[in-house]
Amino acid sequence: MYTAGIDIGLENIKIVILKDASVAASLTAPSGGKERGKRAEALYDEALLRAGVSRNGIHRTLATGAGKFDADFADGNIVEEIADAAAARYFLKDASAAVDIGADQTRVVSIGADGAVTETVRNQKCMAGLGLALEYMAERLDFSIEEISLIPPERAEGVTVNDGCPVFAELDALELLNIGVPRDAVAGAVTRMTVVRLNSVLRDKDFPDRNRTVLTGGVAKNRAVTDALKALSGIDFVIPESPEYGTALGAALKAAD
Amino acid sequence: MIKQRWETRPLEIWDRAKELRAKWQKSIDNRQHLLAQGNTVESDWSPGFEKYLKIVEDNPVGAFMASKSHSFARRARLASEVRGWGRELCGYVNNCWGAQFLGRDMDGGPFPYRDMCVPFPDVCDQHLKRGQQCMDLSPIPRWGGDMPIYPGERDPKRDEEMIEHRVYCNLKIIADIERIFGIEFDDERFVENIKLREKLSAYGLRISQLMTQVPTPLSAKDLYSFYTLGDLTKLNPEEINDFWKSFVDEVQWRADNRIAAVGGERYRYMEAHPPAWYYLKYYRYLESYGAVCIGSQYSHIMSGTLEVKEDGSLAHRDVTPPADKPIRTREDAVRQWITEARGNRFKDDEYCRKWAITDFARGFKADGAIMALWRCGVGCTLTRKEQALRLSEMGLRVLHCEGSQPGDRTDMDEHGFLDRIDAWMESQGLEKLDDR
Amino acid sequence: MNKLQDILEHRHEYARDWKKRTGGRILGFYDVYFPEEVAYAAGVLPVRILAKHSEDFLTDRLMYGNCYCTRDMLNQFARGDYDYADGIVSVESCQWHYNAFDTTLIEKPELWSHYVFTPDYTDARTSKNVMRSELDLFRRKLGEWTGKEPGDEDLDRAIDVYNRNRQLLRRLYELRKFDGTPISGSEAMDTVLACQVMDKAEANELLEELLEETESRPPREDCVRLMLIGSETYDAALERIVESLGANVVIDDLDNGTGYIMRDVTPQRDRLMAIGMRYLLKPHSALKDNVWRRRPQRIWEFIEDWQADGVIIAKQIYCHPHGSDMYMVWNLLRERNVAFHTFERDTTLPYEETALGIEALINIIKPGMTRLRGQEV
């Protein structure tokens, strides 16, 4: 049986096609603004082609993410938290928490023994846009996102930026550059800020189990962030190979229910 | 088509409520009275001056503005911001007092400039500064007051000086108004209002008690249309008494016959504080999930401070002395009214009794809670996160939504809020009733 | 750096050392309306909790909408920076301070705690009775905690020490009235802050030395004299930025500055009443200035008496009392044609962004004078 999950995020659309719970195809592309529904549909068709299946061959397609209501072509939609929980159980059979860190949103989902969601936390507004902030800062510091993800917070050597708000953090970072602080030190400080904010979300309600928590989302590809977050929180996250597809995968799994 | 679990029907008393509300509004609009900035709940003496004076509180004006005209509210807030007021101040304040700089109110009429300021003492820092906005514009008489507070159990010995202080402040206000404005205070009318207040509190309690039933005969959204009648909107006492009696009778009948406020009720949630007045449609949105709001400590304020007894029933906290104490002087009357130092408000509980929120949840049989986080509302937000943790500990699922303040639409992400509602409901296994 | 500045920088070490030396207890407090004399009379050292920028991954769980200062106060307790504090006390004043107090007790329930209701309506005939009643209760509670309730002699001693401290700090402030004052704004503020975190008797000795030493200092070559108004501060970072631009903060209307040092306890037979009256009638904070205003007259007198050329208004984001008073302050300064610059502070105080606005103000006052980072332009 083929199922499909579409995660229309603020920045990127992610699509996963499953065949009997194995990944048959996965694709990602930028969301765009008003046109994201059309872009999602085009990407969906491309994913189907790669999976070697037609629309009629798909049992069910579920959309999730901020733009889920733009996917008219989907059979239905599902809230992100439920998709996250399903994905976490896929990657780790006894996962008790799922954490997803995306361009603009961070979610922490507590999962009960039966796989049902027992608690959910989303970031406060002041912490919105951490993923986007990292991308923006990489550009300002003249690093690629891959390069900045290899610079650990220790490189900051005592330099700090505002950890209350990514916008103020950016201002501080630019100020540091202007006074001659090396760019990798600034990058380290920005990473540290990101990790401090993420750690804050983790602590908001139920603290995730140290050994049974799955981490997904685009920011999970940032090695510097994930290593520092593991160290700061004490959680040994399970990070799948392509973490950005986590929520889309979860939607595809739930489409089989 | 949403499947109904319970019989439901509209309230019959709506029209009478609207009439009373319109009557009060007209009494303000006719501009034939002195206008006082203040808080009607803390100014229960004001009916003693009712021939000459009306209290116009800025909170409901600010809330009403937010609900009816976002564009006017924005203009008012901008008018206050360019003059220096912090943009992160209370939306009610910025709406109402920003409008004074525009010189007009929302309906295009002249702004109701106040003739005096009576205190609005409250644990909220913003309330404490209320009325200085109109005073800073042009000097008008102003008085002070206190909402004494301290954490922990009530201490009658500690309360003594605080009660004396409150009594003194209010007697001074009355005497000063008489002297400065040359108007006579009607002590009999004041006493009448105190007695009415006690009755209203009892009526309010009955309504609150009935709302603990499943299904609830009244939702919080319904309650918002009634809870200020008589208290905030001080009108003819016989009329108000009669109205509340009929209201209680109707709600009692609904409760006895299991007539629900929301026909699909299967999930009861509580709240903490004033809702987003400009986005009340979320109540209707939640009804599509069969979720009904049974109120908050704020919306049940008409009932005084509530307590859950050992048998699980809701009652007044037992601090008010018997109502039949003889009243011979104005001071007796003030003392009849001011029976406690800490005041009869829910914020007392937020500060002083950590478990009051869980009591409330238990008493009203709440399954979940929406704890709004209002960035610019000091009093709105204080202890909210702690309360959410306590509710979570007792097994309730808590939803947080963020915004500026109940009277300020500025950064309310409406789409995001509905998204969070969906996540909150669906992660508890609840789908929309019309999806089934 | 003078000795008081050194103690300020190493205040935690000082506090630990004080405990070892004296065997006494330390009580953390949040607000300058806290009647320190009563605690001091009980042999307890009141220490004002100072916020700083430190990493925050804790407070979102317990707080929302707070200013960064109060978030950091909670953080510091959670991290153990104040592990030497035996208790904390709050008063009726800023609501965010209360929140910090309340949430700290969630994290550290073992701390002794008390709340003093200091009337918001300070000027009523009955306000002082409420205050006295609260101080009496506080005295009794301290007695239960320490095993010795402070008597009149203890209170007299505390009043003397605290009055002396305030007098010495006012002398320091008086020096700033003159052109070429030997005291920089940052040193003055550091000195006041140091007194808030140490034994006042010890501070008084160091203050006497400092005042004597200033007599031999050369005058400062400040071109522009500025006043600082706004939310409470916990360090002199802003004053240092001003100094880097060739100007000097010569006076303030801050709770932790003039709000802390003005007005003594006038001794009377009823010591608690005397202490209570001092705190009720001292310069009103923005919050306590909630009936007929006293702040405008006071601000104007400071500007005139200290010959301030201009004013910097620094409001903390989410500081509601100062946000509410801004309209009044702007009107006052505009009426009197005083140049001013307003900005919002947050967790961090970035140099360039902050300096730019102040430099613009300095140029309004003295056109053509700019000095950035020691370089004349």
PDB file of C-alpha atoms in Angstrom, chain B residues 50-181:
ATOM      1  CA  GLU B  50     -25.798  58.517  40.956  1.00  0.00           C
ATOM      2  CA  LYS B  51     -27.795  61.709  40.263  1.00  0.00           C
ATOM      3  CA  TYR B  52     -24.561  63.521  39.429  1.00  0.00           C
ATOM      4  CA  LEU B  53     -21.786  61.055  38.686  1.00  0.00           C
ATOM      5  CA  LYS B  54     -21.053  58.053  36.505  1.00  0.00           C
ATOM      6  CA  ILE B  55     -17.977  55.895  36.718  1.00  0.00           C
ATOM      7  CA  VAL B  56     -16.583  55.054  33.318  1.00  0.00           C
ATOM      8  CA  GLU B  57     -13.985  52.383  33.608  1.00  0.00           C
ATOM      9  CA  ASP B  58     -11.287  52.255  30.955  1.00  0.00           C
ATOM     10  CA  ASN B  59     -10.969  48.457  30.917  1.00  0.00           C
ATOM     11  CA  PRO B  60     -14.306  47.687  29.259  1.00  0.00           C
ATOM     12  CA  VAL B  61     -13.961  50.700  26.972  1.00  0.00           C
ATOM     13  CA  GLY B  62     -10.599  49.416  25.824  1.00  0.00           C
ATOM     14  CA  ALA B  63     -11.937  45.884  25.440  1.00  0.00           C
ATOM     15  CA  PHE B  64     -15.010  47.056  23.551  1.00  0.00           C
ATOM     16  CA  MET B  65     -12.845  49.096  21.223  1.00  0.00           C
ATOM     17  CA  ALA B  66     -10.684  46.073  20.496  1.00  0.00           C
ATOM     18  CA  SER B  67     -13.764  44.008  19.767  1.00  0.00           C
ATOM     19  CA  LYS B  68     -15.590  46.499  17.586  1.00  0.00           C
ATOM     20  CA  SER B  69     -12.987  48.497  15.744  1.00  0.00           C
ATOM     21  CA  HIS B  70      -9.465  47.273  15.318  1.00  0.00           C
ATOM     22  CA  SER B  71      -8.606  50.257  13.127  1.00  0.00           C
ATOM     23  CA  PHE B  72      -9.756  52.807  15.702  1.00  0.00           C
ATOM     24  CA  ALA B  73      -7.983  50.937  18.465  1.00  0.00           C
ATOM     25  CA  ARG B  74      -4.782  50.984  16.405  1.00  0.00           C
ATOM     26  CA  ARG B  75      -5.069  54.711  15.817  1.00  0.00           C
ATOM     27  CA  ALA B  76      -5.599  55.257  19.510  1.00  0.00           C
ATOM     28  CA  ARG B  77      -2.613  53.132  20.430  1.00  0.00           C
ATOM     29  CA  LEU B  78      -0.423  54.938  17.952  1.00  0.00           C
ATOM     30  CA  ALA B  79      -1.577  58.264  19.375  1.00  0.00           C
ATOM     31  CA  SER B  80      -0.407  57.149  22.810  1.00  0.00           C
ATOM     32  CA  GLU B  81       2.810  55.564  21.567  1.00  0.00           C
ATOM     33  CA  VAL B  82       4.068  58.676  19.792  1.00  0.00           C
ATOM     34  CA  ARG B  83       3.579  60.550  23.013  1.00  0.00           C
ATOM     35  CA  GLY B  84       5.831  58.196  24.879  1.00  0.00           C
ATOM     36  CA  TRP B  85       3.733  55.463  26.410  1.00  0.00           C
ATOM     37  CA  GLY B  86       5.400  52.137  26.091  1.00  0.00           C
ATOM     38  CA  ARG B  87       4.056  50.139  23.201  1.00  0.00           C
ATOM     39  CA  GLU B  88       4.121  47.120  25.439  1.00  0.00           C
ATOM     40  CA  LEU B  89       1.676  48.635  27.888  1.00  0.00           C
ATOM     41  CA  CYS B  90      -1.795  47.321  28.542  1.00  0.00           C
ATOM     42  CA  GLY B  91      -3.965  47.464  25.435  1.00  0.00           C
ATOM     43  CA  TYR B  92      -7.005  48.660  27.399  1.00  0.00           C
ATOM     44  CA  VAL B  93      -5.012  51.649  28.617  1.00  0.00           C
ATOM     45  CA  ASN B  94      -3.499  52.513  25.283  1.00  0.00           C
ATOM     46  CA  ASN B  95      -6.837  52.130  23.495  1.00  0.00           C
ATOM     47  CA  CYS B  96      -8.859  54.212  25.888  1.00  0.00           C
ATOM     48  CA  TRP B  97      -6.359  56.920  26.712  1.00  0.00           C
ATOM     49  CA  GLY B  98      -4.876  57.069  23.280  1.00  0.00           C
ATOM     50  CA  ALA B  99      -8.372  57.992  22.123  1.00  0.00           C
ATOM     51  CA  GLN B 100      -8.296  61.038  24.395  1.00  0.00           C
ATOM     52  CA  PHE B 101      -5.559  62.418  22.143  1.00  0.00           C
ATOM     53  CA  LEU B 102      -7.723  61.778  19.111  1.00  0.00           C
ATOM     54  CA  GLY B 103     -10.416  63.757  20.877  1.00  0.00           C
ATOM     55  CA  ARG B 104     -13.182  61.389  19.998  1.00  0.00           C
ATOM     56  CA  ASP B 105     -14.536  58.014  20.853  1.00  0.00           C
ATOM     57  CA  MET B 106     -15.108  55.042  18.589  1.00  0.00           C
ATOM     58  CA  ASP B 107     -18.538  56.151  17.444  1.00  0.00           C
ATOM     59  CA  GLY B 108     -17.270  59.536  16.354  1.00  0.00           C
ATOM     60  CA  GLY B 109     -18.668  61.430  19.292  1.00  0.00           C
ATOM     61  CA  PRO B 110     -16.538  63.628  21.543  1.00  0.00           C
ATOM     62  CA  PHE B 111     -14.153  61.761  23.818  1.00  0.00           C
ATOM     63  CA  PRO B 112     -15.645  61.392  27.307  1.00  0.00           C
ATOM     64  CA  TYR B 113     -13.026  63.374  29.193  1.00  0.00           C
ATOM     65  CA  ARG B 114     -13.196  62.608  32.861  1.00  0.00           C
ATOM     66  CA  ASP B 115     -13.865  65.090  35.603  1.00  0.00           C
ATOM     67  CA  MET B 116     -12.067  63.122  38.297  1.00  0.00           C
ATOM     68  CA  CYS B 117     -10.100  59.954  38.974  1.00  0.00           C
ATOM     69  CA  VAL B 118     -10.987  57.507  41.667  1.00  0.00           C
ATOM     70  CA  PRO B 119      -8.555  54.729  42.353  1.00  0.00           C
ATOM     71  CA  PHE B 120      -8.401  51.410  40.607  1.00  0.00           C
ATOM     72  CA  PRO B 121      -6.212  49.611  43.097  1.00  0.00           C
ATOM     73  CA  ASP B 122      -5.160  46.211  42.013  1.00  0.00           C
ATOM     74  CA  VAL B 123      -2.232  43.890  42.231  1.00  0.00           C
ATOM     75  CA  CYS B 124      -1.638  44.636  38.560  1.00  0.00           C
ATOM     76  CA  ASP B 125       0.932  47.427  38.164  1.00  0.00           C
ATOM     77  CA  GLN B 126      -0.993  48.794  35.238  1.00  0.00           C
ATOM     78  CA  HIS B 127      -4.197  49.195  37.208  1.00  0.00           C
ATOM     79  CA  LEU B 128      -2.329  51.055  39.897  1.00  0.00           C
ATOM     80  CA  LYS B 129      -1.313  53.697  37.363  1.00  0.00           C
ATOM     81  CA  ARG B 130      -4.796  53.976  35.904  1.00  0.00           C
ATOM     82  CA  GLY B 131      -6.195  57.360  35.477  1.00  0.00           C
ATOM     83  CA  GLN B 132      -2.868  59.133  35.547  1.00  0.00           C
ATOM     84  CA  GLN B 133      -3.195  59.254  31.810  1.00  0.00           C
ATOM     85  CA  CYS B 134      -6.131  61.623  31.996  1.00  0.00           C
ATOM     86  CA  MET B 135      -4.552  63.509  34.884  1.00  0.00           C
ATOM     87  CA  ASP B 136      -1.302  64.049  33.009  1.00  0.00           C
ATOM     88  CA  LEU B 137      -3.295  65.579  30.179  1.00  0.00           C
ATOM     89  CA  SER B 138      -5.042  68.131  32.346  1.00  0.00           C
ATOM     90  CA  PRO B 139      -5.222  68.272  36.130  1.00  0.00           C
ATOM     91  CA  ILE B 140      -8.372  66.806  37.639  1.00  0.00           C
ATOM     92  CA  PRO B 141      -9.023  65.660  41.201  1.00  0.00           C
ATOM     93  CA  ARG B 142      -7.518  62.278  41.942  1.00  0.00           C
ATOM     94  CA  TRP B 143      -7.518  59.969  44.921  1.00  0.00           C
ATOM     95  CA  GLY B 144      -5.451  56.998  45.936  1.00  0.00           C
ATOM     96  CA  GLY B 145      -6.276  53.561  47.190  1.00  0.00           C
ATOM     97  CA  ASP B 146      -4.753  50.202  47.909  1.00  0.00           C
ATOM     98  CA  MET B 147      -5.449  46.568  47.226  1.00  0.00           C
ATOM     99  CA  PRO B 148      -3.515  45.139  50.141  1.00  0.00           C
ATOM    100  CA  ILE B 149      -2.132  41.720  49.519  1.00  0.00           C
ATOM    101  CA  TYR B 150       0.136  39.154  51.064  1.00  0.00           C
ATOM    102  CA  PRO B 151       0.760  35.511  50.247  1.00  0.00           C
ATOM    103  CA  GLY B 152      -0.369  32.616  52.394  1.00  0.00           C
ATOM    104  CA  GLU B 153      -3.347  32.157  54.676  1.00  0.00           C
ATOM    105  CA  ARG B 154      -5.444  35.105  55.753  1.00  0.00           C
ATOM    106  CA  ASP B 155      -4.377  36.648  59.014  1.00  0.00           C
ATOM    107  CA  PRO B 156      -7.191  38.648  60.652  1.00  0.00           C
ATOM    108  CA  LYS B 157      -4.711  40.493  62.882  1.00  0.00           C
ATOM    109  CA  ARG B 158      -2.631  41.496  59.903  1.00  0.00           C
ATOM    110  CA  ASP B 159      -5.771  42.595  58.091  1.00  0.00           C
ATOM    111  CA  GLU B 160      -6.856  45.093  60.739  1.00  0.00           C
ATOM    112  CA  GLU B 161      -4.782  48.101  59.684  1.00  0.00           C
ATOM    113  CA  MET B 162      -5.316  47.255  56.041  1.00  0.00           C
ATOM    114  CA  ILE B 163      -9.080  47.319  56.474  1.00  0.00           C
ATOM    115  CA  GLU B 164      -8.848  50.634  58.331  1.00  0.00           C
ATOM    116  CA  HIS B 165      -6.777  51.982  55.470  1.00  0.00           C
ATOM    117  CA  ARG B 166      -9.301  50.956  52.848  1.00  0.00           C
ATOM    118  CA  VAL B 167     -12.178  52.335  54.903  1.00  0.00           C
ATOM    119  CA  TYR B 168     -10.370  55.637  55.395  1.00  0.00           C
ATOM    120  CA  CYS B 169      -9.506  55.969  51.689  1.00  0.00           C
ATOM    121  CA  ASN B 170     -13.091  55.436  50.608  1.00  0.00           C
ATOM    122  CA  LEU B 171     -14.625  57.717  53.225  1.00  0.00           C
ATOM    123  CA  LYS B 172     -12.167  60.405  52.164  1.00  0.00           C
ATOM    124  CA  ILE B 173     -13.126  60.034  48.520  1.00  0.00           C
ATOM    125  CA  ILE B 174     -16.805  60.445  49.315  1.00  0.00           C
ATOM    126  CA  ALA B 175     -16.249  63.469  51.549  1.00  0.00           C
ATOM    127  CA  ASP B 176     -13.868  65.111  49.082  1.00  0.00           C
ATOM    128  CA  ILE B 177     -16.214  64.675  46.137  1.00  0.00           C
ATOM    129  CA  GLU B 178     -18.991  66.300  48.149  1.00  0.00           C
ATOM    130  CA  ARG B 179     -16.745  69.202  49.039  1.00  0.00           C
ATOM    131  CA  ILE B 180     -15.020  69.761  45.692  1.00  0.00           C
ATOM    132  CA  PHE B 181     -18.008  69.291  43.441  1.00  0.00           C
TER     133      PHE B 181
END
